[in-house]
mmCIF file of C-alpha atoms and ligand atoms in Angstrom:
data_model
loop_
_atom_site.group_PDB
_atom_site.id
_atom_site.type_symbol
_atom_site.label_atom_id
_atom_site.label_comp_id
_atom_site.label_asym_id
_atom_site.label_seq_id
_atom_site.Cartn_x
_atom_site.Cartn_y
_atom_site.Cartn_z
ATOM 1 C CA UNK A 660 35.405 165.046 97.372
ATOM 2 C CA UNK A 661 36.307 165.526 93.766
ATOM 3 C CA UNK A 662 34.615 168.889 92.454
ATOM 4 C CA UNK A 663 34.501 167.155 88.572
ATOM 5 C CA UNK A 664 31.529 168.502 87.165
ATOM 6 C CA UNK A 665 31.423 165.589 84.263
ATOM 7 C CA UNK A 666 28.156 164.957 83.905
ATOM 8 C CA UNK A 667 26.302 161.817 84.566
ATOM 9 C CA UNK A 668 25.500 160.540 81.535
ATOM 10 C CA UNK A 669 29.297 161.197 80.280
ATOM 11 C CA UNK A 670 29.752 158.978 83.249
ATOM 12 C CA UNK A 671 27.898 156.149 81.808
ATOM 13 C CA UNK A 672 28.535 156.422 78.469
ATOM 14 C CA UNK A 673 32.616 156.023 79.509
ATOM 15 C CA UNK A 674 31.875 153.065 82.075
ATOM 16 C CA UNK A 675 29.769 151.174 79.230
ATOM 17 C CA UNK A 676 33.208 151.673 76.963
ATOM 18 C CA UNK A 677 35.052 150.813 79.358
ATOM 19 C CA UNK A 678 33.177 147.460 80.163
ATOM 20 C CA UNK A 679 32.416 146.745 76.265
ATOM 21 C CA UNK A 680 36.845 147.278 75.327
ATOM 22 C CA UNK A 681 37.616 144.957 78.518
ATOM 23 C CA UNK A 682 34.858 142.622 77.328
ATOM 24 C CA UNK A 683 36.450 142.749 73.870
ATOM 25 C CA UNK A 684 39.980 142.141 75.056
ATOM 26 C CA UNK A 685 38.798 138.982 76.928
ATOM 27 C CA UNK A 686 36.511 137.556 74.214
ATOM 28 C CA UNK A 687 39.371 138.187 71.378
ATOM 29 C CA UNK A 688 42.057 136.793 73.981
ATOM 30 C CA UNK A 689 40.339 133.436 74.541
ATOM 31 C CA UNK A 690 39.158 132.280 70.535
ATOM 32 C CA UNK A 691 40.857 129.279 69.709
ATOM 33 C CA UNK A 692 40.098 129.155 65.994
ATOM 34 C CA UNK A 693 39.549 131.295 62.864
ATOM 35 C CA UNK A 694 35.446 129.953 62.816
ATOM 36 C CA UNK A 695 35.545 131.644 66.581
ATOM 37 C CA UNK A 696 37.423 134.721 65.839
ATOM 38 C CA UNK A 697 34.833 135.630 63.352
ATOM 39 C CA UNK A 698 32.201 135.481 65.538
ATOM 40 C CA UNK A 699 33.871 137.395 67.808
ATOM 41 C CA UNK A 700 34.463 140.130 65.426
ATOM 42 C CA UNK A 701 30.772 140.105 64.154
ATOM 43 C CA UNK A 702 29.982 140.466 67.704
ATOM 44 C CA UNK A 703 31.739 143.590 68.573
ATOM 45 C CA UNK A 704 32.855 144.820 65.280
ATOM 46 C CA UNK A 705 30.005 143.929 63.161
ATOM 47 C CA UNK A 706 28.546 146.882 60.961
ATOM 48 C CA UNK A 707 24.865 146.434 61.763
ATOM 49 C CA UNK A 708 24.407 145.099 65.062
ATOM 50 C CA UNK A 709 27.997 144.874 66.524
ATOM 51 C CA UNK A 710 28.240 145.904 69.965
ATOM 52 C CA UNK A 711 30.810 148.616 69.326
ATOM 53 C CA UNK A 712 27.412 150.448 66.701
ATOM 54 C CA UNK A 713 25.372 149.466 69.447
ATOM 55 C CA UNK A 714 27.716 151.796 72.211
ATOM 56 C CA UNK A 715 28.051 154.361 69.485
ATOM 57 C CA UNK A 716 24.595 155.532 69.433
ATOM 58 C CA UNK A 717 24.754 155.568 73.204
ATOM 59 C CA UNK A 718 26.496 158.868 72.182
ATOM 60 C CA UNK A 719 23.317 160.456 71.023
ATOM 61 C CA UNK A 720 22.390 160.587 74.505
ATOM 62 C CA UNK A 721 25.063 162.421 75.657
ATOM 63 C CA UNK A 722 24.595 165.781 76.489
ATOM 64 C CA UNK A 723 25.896 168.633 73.507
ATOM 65 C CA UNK A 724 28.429 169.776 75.659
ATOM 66 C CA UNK A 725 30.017 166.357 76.784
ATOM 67 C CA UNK A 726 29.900 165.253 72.870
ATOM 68 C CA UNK A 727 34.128 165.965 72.094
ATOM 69 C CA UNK A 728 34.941 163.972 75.450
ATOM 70 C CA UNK A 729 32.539 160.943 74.684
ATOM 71 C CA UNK A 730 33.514 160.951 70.885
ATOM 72 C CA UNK A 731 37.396 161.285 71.979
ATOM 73 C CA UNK A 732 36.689 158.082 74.795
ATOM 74 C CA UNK A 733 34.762 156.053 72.020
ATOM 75 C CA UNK A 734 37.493 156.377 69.174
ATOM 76 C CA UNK A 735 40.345 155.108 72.156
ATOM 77 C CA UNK A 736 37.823 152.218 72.939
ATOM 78 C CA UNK A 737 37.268 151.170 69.096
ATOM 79 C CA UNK A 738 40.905 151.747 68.884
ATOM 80 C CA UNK A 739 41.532 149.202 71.586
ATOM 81 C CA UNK A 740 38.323 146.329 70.303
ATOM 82 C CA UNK A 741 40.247 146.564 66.822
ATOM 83 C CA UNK A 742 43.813 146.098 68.170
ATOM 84 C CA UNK A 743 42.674 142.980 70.403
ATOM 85 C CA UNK A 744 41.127 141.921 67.079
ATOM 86 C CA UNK A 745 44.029 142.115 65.303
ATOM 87 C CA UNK A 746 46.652 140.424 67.989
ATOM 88 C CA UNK A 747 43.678 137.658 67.465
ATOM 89 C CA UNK A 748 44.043 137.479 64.308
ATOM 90 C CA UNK A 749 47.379 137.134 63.960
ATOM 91 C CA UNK A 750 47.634 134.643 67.278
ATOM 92 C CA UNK A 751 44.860 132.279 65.256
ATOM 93 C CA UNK A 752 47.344 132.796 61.647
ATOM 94 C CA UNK A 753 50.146 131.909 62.902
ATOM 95 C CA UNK A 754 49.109 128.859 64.616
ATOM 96 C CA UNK A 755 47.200 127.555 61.053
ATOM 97 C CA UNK A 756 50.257 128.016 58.883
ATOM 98 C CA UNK A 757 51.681 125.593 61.066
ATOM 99 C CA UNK A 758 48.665 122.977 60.523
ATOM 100 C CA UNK A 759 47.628 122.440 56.753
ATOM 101 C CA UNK A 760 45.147 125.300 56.325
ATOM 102 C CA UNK A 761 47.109 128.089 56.145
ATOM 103 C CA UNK A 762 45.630 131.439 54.622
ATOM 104 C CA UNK A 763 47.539 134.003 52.911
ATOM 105 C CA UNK A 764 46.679 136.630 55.078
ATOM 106 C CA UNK A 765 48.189 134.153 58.178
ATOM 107 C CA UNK A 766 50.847 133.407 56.098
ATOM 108 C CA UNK A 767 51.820 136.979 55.478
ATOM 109 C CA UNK A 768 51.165 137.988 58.536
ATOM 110 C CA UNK A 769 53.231 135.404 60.204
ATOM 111 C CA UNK A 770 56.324 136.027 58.020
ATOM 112 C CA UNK A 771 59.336 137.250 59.686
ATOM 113 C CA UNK A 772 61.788 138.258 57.292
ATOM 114 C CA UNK A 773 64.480 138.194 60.142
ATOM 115 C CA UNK A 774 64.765 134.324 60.354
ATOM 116 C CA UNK A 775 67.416 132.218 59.071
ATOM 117 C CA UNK A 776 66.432 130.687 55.316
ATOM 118 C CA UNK A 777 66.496 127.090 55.334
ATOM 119 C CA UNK A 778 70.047 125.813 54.226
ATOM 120 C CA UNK A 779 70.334 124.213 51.139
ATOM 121 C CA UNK A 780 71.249 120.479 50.896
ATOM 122 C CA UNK A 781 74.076 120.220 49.357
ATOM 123 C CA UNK A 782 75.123 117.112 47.317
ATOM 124 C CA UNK A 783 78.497 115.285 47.222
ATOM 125 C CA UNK A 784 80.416 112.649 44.994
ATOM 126 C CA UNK A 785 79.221 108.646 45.417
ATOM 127 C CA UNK A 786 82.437 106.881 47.887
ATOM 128 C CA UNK A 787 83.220 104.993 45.235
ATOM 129 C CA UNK A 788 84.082 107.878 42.939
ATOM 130 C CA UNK A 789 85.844 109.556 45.847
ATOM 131 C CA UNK A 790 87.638 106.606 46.303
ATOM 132 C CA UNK A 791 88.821 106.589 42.221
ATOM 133 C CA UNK A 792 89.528 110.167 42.824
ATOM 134 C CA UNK A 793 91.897 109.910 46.375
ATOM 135 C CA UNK A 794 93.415 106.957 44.737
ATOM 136 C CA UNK A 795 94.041 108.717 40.973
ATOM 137 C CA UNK A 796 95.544 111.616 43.304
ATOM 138 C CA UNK A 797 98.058 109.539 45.794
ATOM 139 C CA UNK A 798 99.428 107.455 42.208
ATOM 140 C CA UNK A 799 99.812 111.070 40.316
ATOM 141 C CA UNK A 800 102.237 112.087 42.959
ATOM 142 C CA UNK A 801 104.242 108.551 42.527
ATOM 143 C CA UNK A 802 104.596 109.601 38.576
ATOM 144 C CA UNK A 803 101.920 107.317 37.442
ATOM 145 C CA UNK A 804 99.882 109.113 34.743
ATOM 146 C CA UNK A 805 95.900 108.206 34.850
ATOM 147 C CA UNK A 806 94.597 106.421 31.376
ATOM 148 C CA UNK A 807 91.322 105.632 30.262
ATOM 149 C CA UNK A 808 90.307 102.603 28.307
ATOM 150 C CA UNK A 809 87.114 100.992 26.553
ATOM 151 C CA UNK A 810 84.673 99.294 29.080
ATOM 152 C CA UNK A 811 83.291 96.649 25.442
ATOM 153 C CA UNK A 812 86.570 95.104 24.429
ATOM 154 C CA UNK A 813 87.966 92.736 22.244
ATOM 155 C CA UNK A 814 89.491 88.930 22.954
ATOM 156 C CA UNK A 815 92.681 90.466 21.922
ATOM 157 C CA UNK A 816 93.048 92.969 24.702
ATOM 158 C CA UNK A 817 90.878 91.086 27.367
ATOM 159 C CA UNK A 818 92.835 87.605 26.915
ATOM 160 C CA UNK A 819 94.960 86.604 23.955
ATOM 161 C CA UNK A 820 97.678 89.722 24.589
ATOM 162 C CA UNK A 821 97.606 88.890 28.254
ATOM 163 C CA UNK A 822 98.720 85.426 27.754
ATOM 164 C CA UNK A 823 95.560 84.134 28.202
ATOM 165 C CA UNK A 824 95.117 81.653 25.521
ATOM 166 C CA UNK A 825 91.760 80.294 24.000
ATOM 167 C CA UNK A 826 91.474 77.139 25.941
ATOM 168 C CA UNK A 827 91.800 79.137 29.300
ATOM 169 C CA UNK A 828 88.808 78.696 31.385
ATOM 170 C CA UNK A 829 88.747 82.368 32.374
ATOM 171 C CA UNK A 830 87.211 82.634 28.817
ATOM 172 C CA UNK A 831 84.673 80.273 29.262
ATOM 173 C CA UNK A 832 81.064 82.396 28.089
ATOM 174 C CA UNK A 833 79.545 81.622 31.047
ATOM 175 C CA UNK A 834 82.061 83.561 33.209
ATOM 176 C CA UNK A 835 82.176 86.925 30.493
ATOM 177 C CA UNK A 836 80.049 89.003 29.245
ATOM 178 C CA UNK A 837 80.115 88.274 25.840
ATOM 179 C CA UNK A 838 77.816 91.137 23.544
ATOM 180 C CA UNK A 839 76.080 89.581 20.954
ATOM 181 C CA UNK A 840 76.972 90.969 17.541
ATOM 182 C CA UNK A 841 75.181 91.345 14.767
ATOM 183 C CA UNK A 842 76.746 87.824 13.279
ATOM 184 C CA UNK A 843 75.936 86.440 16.458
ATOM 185 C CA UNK A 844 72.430 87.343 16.028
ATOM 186 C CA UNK A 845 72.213 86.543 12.705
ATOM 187 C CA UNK A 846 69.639 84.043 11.665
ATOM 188 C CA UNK A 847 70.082 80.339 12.341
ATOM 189 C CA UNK A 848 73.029 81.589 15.149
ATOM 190 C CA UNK A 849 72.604 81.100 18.480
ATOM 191 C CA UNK A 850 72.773 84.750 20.240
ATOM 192 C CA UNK A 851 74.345 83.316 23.753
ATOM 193 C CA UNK A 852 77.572 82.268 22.745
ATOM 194 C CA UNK A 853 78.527 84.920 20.269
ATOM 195 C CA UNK A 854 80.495 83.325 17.040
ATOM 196 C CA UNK A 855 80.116 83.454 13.530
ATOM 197 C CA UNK A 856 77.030 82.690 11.800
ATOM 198 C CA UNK A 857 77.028 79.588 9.362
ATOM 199 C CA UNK A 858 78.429 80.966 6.282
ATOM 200 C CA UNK A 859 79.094 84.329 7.536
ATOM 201 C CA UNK A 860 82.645 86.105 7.478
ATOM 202 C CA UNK A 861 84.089 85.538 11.187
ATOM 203 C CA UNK A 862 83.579 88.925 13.360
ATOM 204 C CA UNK A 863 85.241 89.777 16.233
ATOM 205 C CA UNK A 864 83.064 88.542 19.552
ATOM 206 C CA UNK A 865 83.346 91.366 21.931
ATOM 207 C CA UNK A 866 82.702 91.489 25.167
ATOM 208 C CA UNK A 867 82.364 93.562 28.446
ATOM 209 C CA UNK A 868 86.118 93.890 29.946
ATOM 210 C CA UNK A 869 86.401 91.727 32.609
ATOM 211 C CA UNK A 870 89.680 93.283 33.862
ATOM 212 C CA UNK A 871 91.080 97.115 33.776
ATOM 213 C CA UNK A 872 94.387 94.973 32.578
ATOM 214 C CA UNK A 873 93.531 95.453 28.939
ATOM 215 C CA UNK A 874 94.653 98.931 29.278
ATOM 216 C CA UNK A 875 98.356 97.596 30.014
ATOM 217 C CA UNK A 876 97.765 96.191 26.817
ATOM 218 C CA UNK A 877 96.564 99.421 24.961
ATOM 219 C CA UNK A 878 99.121 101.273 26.194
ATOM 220 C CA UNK A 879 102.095 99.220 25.468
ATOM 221 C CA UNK A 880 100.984 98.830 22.059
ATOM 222 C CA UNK A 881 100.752 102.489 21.652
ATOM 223 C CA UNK A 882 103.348 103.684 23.738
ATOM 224 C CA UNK A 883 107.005 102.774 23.800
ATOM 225 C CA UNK A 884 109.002 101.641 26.985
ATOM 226 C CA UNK A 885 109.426 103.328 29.804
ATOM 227 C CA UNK A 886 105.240 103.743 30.865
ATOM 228 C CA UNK A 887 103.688 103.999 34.273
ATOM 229 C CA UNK A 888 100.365 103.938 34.304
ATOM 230 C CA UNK A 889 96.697 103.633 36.630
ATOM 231 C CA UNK A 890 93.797 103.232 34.740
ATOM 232 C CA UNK A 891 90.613 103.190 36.867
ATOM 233 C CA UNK A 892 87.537 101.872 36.173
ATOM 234 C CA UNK A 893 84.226 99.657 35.814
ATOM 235 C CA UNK A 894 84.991 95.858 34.932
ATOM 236 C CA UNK A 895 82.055 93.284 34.913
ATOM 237 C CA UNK A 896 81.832 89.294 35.841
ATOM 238 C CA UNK A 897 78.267 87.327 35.903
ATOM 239 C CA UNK A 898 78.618 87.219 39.248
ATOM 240 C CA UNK A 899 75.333 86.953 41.225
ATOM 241 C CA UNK A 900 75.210 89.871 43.917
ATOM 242 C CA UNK A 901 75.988 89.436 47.117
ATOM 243 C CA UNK A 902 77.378 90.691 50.373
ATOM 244 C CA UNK A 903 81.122 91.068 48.527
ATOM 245 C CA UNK A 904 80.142 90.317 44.901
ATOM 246 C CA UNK A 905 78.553 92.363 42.005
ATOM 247 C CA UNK A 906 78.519 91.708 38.451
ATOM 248 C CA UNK A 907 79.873 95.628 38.182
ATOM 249 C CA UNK A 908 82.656 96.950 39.902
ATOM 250 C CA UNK A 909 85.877 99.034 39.940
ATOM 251 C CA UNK A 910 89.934 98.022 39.484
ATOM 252 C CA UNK A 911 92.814 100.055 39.418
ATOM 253 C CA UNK A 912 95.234 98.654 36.919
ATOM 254 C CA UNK A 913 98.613 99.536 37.701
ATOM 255 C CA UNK A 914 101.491 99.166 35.178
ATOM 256 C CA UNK A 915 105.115 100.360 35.032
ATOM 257 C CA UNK A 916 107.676 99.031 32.732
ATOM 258 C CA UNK A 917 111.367 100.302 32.588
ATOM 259 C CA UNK A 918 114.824 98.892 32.491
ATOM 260 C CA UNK A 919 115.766 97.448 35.917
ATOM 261 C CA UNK A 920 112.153 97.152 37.257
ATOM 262 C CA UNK A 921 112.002 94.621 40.039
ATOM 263 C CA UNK A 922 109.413 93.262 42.685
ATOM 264 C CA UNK A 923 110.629 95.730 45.489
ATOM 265 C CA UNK A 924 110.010 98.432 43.650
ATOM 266 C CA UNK A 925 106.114 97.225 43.280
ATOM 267 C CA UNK A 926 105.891 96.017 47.149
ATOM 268 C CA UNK A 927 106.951 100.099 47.863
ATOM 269 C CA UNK A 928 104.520 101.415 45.321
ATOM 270 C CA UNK A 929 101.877 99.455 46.562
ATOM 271 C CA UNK A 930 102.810 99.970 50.606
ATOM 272 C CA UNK A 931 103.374 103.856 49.582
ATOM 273 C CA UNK A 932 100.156 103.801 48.058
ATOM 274 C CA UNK A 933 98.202 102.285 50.881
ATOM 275 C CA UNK A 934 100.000 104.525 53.264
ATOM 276 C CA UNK A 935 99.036 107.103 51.522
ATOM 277 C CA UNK A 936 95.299 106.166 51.181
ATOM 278 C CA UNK A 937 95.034 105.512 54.956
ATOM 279 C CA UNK A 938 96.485 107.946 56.249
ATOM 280 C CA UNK A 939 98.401 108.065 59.843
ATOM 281 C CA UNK A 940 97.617 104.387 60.880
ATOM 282 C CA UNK A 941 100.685 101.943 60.084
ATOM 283 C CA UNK A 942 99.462 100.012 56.920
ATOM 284 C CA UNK A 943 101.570 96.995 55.911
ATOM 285 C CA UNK A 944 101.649 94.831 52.992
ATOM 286 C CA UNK A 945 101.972 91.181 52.165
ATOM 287 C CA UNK A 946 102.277 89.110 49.202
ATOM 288 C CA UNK A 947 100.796 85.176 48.813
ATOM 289 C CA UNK A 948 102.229 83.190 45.903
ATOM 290 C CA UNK A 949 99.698 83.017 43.134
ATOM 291 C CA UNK A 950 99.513 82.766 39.543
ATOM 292 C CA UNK A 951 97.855 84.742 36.437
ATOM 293 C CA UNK A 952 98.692 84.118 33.144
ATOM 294 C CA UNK A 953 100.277 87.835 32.406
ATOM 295 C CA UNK A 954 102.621 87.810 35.399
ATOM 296 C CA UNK A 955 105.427 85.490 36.288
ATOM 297 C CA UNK A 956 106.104 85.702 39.045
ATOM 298 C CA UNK A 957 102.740 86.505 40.606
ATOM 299 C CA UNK A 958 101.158 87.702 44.010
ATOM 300 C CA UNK A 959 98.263 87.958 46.177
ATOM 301 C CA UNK A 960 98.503 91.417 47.745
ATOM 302 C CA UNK A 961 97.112 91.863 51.284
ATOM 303 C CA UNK A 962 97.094 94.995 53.302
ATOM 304 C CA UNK A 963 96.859 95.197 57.412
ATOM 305 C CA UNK A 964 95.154 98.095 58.545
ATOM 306 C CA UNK A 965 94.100 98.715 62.045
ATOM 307 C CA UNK A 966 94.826 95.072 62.939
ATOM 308 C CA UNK A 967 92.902 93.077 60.262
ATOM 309 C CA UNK A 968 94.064 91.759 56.784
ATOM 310 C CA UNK A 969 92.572 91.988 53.758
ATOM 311 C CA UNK A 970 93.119 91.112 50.317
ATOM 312 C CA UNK A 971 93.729 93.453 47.766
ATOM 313 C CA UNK A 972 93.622 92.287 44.279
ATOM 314 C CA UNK A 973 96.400 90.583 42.192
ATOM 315 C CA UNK A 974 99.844 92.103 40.811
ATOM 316 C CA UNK A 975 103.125 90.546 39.941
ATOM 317 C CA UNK A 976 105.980 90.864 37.473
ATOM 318 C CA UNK A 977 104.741 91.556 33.694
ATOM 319 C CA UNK A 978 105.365 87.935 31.457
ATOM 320 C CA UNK A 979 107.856 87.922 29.160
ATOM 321 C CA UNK A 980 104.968 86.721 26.807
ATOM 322 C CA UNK A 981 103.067 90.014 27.528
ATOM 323 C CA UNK A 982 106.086 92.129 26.701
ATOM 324 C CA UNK A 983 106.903 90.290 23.395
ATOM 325 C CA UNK A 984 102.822 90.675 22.662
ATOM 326 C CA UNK A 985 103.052 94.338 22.521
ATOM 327 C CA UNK A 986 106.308 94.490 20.593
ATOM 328 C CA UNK A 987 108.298 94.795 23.717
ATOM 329 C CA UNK A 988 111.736 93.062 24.114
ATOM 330 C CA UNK A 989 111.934 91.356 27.545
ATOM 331 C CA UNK A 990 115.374 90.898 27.561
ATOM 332 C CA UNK A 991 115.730 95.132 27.387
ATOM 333 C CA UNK A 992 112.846 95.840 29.715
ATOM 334 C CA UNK A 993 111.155 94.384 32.791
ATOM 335 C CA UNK A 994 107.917 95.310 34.436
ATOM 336 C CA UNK A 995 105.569 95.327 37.368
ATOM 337 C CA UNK A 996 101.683 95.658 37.478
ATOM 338 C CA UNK A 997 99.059 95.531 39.881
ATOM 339 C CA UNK A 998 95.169 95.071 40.243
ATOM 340 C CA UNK A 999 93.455 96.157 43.200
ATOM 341 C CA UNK A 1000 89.426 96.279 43.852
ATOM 342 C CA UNK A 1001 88.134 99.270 44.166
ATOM 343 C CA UNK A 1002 85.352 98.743 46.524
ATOM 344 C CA UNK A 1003 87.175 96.835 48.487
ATOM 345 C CA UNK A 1004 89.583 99.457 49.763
ATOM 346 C CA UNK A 1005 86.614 102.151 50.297
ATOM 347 C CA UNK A 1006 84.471 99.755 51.944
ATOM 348 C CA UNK A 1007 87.049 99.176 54.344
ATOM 349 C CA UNK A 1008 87.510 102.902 54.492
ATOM 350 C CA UNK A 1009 84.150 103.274 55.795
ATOM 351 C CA UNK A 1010 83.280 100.003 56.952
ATOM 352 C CA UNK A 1011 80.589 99.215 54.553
ATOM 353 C CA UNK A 1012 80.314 95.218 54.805
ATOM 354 C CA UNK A 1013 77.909 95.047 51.556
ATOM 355 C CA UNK A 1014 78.921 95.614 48.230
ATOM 356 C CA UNK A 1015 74.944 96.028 47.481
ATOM 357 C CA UNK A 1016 74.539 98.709 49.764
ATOM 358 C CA UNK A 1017 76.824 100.974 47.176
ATOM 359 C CA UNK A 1018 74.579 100.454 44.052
ATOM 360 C CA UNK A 1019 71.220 100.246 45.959
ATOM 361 C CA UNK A 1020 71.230 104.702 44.865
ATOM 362 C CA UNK A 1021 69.441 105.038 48.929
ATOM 363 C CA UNK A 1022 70.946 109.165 49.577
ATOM 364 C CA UNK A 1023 70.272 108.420 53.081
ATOM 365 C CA UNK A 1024 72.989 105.479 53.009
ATOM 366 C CA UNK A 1025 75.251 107.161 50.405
ATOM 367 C CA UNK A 1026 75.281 110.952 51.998
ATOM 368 C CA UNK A 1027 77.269 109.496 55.216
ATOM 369 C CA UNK A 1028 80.421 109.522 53.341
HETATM 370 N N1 LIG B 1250 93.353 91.338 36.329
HETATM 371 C C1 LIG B 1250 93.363 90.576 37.565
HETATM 372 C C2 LIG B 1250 91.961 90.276 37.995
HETATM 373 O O1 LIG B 1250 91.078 90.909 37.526
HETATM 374 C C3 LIG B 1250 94.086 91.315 38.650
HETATM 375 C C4 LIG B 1250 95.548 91.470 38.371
HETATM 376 C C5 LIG B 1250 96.442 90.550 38.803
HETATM 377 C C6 LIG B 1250 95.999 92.549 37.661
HETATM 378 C C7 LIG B 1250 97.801 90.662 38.574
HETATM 379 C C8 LIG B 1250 97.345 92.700 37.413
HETATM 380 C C9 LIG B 1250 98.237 91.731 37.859
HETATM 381 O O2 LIG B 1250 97.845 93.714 36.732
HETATM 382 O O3 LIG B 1250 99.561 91.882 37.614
HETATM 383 O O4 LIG B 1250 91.741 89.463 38.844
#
């Protein structure tokens, strides 16, 4: 037997709080949605006929002396129908941030300032110009000094100093891209074939370099004997695109003239250099018998790499024409030089198999390498 002398109606007054919190807790527990929640909170919150109002005029009832007890056990139960709000709140918030109709309140209230930020995506150079930049790298360290040259060139550089004479087919208009200058496109002149206009004083066609050899050229004329050079960079053929074509694409132009320069010395440049660019695997190099007009002798270079061959790009001893061009004497100096495709050698790297797939600009392809 307890001896409590809490009076009866104190007695009711704390088993209707008691029911009303526990009824609170369950309703605010089980809303699924912010249209639900509100309801909820009308319902037992609500300022005019919320069932928490409701309970606190039950307290009127109470008897004078019971009043501090059943004020004291309403302010716990209001205390406990506004926390189960708020855990409701927050529980419906967090889940609609989530979704597309986030609020500000849910998303402040979800925020936690403890979580990682979101990493930033960094971006890195295009293959091909990490390619030109491995490859400008290994030749520094072999002595050859990187030069730049113009991409719109003259017939000079492009052919006639190269030994490539007028009535070479690697001239023709069809295969170049000849720019069509102002005579060209002067009236009554046909603006394909660039050429002096009837009448007009002959100007010099110009076109897009088809080969990074020019720069040989530029730098002989400019530079007396001994050079060794690289020059990297774009070169463009009407070529329609396909899986190993594209009417843009990279060389490196390789040139090194000196007294006593023979065609060893270019197969261990070129086998140093390919070492170099693939790194631990065994790389070797072989040369096919071919012919351009500004070497004599000339080669095909392949490289075998991991078991397959694959050509390289063109290179042989500089012609004795070439030399004289420039104001070199041939019988004083001799001279290698080499050009090598650029995509060819980082497609390999990363077995790309279509030229395209460089120049298509797709991040999601290009941020692999
Ligand atoms: N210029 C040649 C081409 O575009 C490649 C080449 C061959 C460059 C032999 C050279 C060379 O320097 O010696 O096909």
């Amino acid at each position: 037997m307890t001896t409590s002398n809490v009076s009866d109606g104190l007695r009711e007054f704390c088993a209707s709080l008691d029911e009303l919190s526990a009824a609170a807790q369950q309703a605010f527990a089980a809303v699924a949605d912010a249209a639900a929640l509100e309801e909820a909170r009308v319902d037992f919150t609500g300022a005019k006929a919320g069932k928490l109002k409701a309970a606190q005029q039950g307290l009127g009832k109470v008897d004078k002396a019971d009043k501090p007890a059943a004020g004291k056990k309403f302010n716990e139960a209001k205390a406990a129908v506004e926390a189960a709000l708020e855990a409701a709140r927050v529980r419906i918030h967090t889940v609609d941030i989530s979704g597309v109709s986030s609020t500000l309140t849910g998303a402040l209230a979800s925020f936690d300032p403890t979580q990682p930020g979101r990493p930033f995506r960094l971006g890195h150079l295009h293959p091909v110009t990490q390619t030109i930049a491995d490859m400008k790298d290994i030749m520094g360290r072999l002595g050859f000094t990187a030069v730049e040259g113009p991409e719109i060139e003259d017939e000079w550089h492009n052919f006639e100093a190269l030994n490539i004479p007028a009535i070479h087919p690697a001239r023709d208009p069809l295969d170049n891209f000849y720019l069509a200058t102002a005579t060209a496109l002067a009236p009554g002149s046909s603006n394909r074939v660039p050429g002096p206009a009837a009448g007009a004083a002959p100007e010099k066609p110009l076109l897009l370099r088809s080969q990074t050899s020019t720069v040989q050229i530029r730098v002989m004329e400019s530079t007396p004997p001994p050079v060794r050079i690289i020059s990297l960079g774009r070169v463009y053929r009407p070529d329609t695109a396909d899986a190993t074509h594209y009417p843009m694409f990279h060389q490196i132009e390789g040139l090194l003239v000196d007294r006593g320069v023979t065609m060893a010395d270019l197969k261990s440049v070129l086998r140093l250099f390919c070492q170099s660019y693939f790194g631990k695997d065994e790389v070797h190099i072989r040369f096919r018998p071919s012919f351009f007009p500004f070497t004599e002798p000339s080669v095909e270079v392949d490289m075998n790499w991991q078991g397959g061959w694959m050509e390289m790009g063109g290179a042989g001893m500089v012609d004795p024409n070439v030399l004289r061009a420039v104001g070199y004497d041939p019988e004083e100096v001799t001279g290698f030089a080499f050009g090598l495709g650029v995509e060819r050698v980082c497609m390999r790297q990363h077995g790309i198999t279509d030229i395209r797939a460089l120049y298509e600009n797709d991040v999601r392809f290009l941020s692999q390498f």
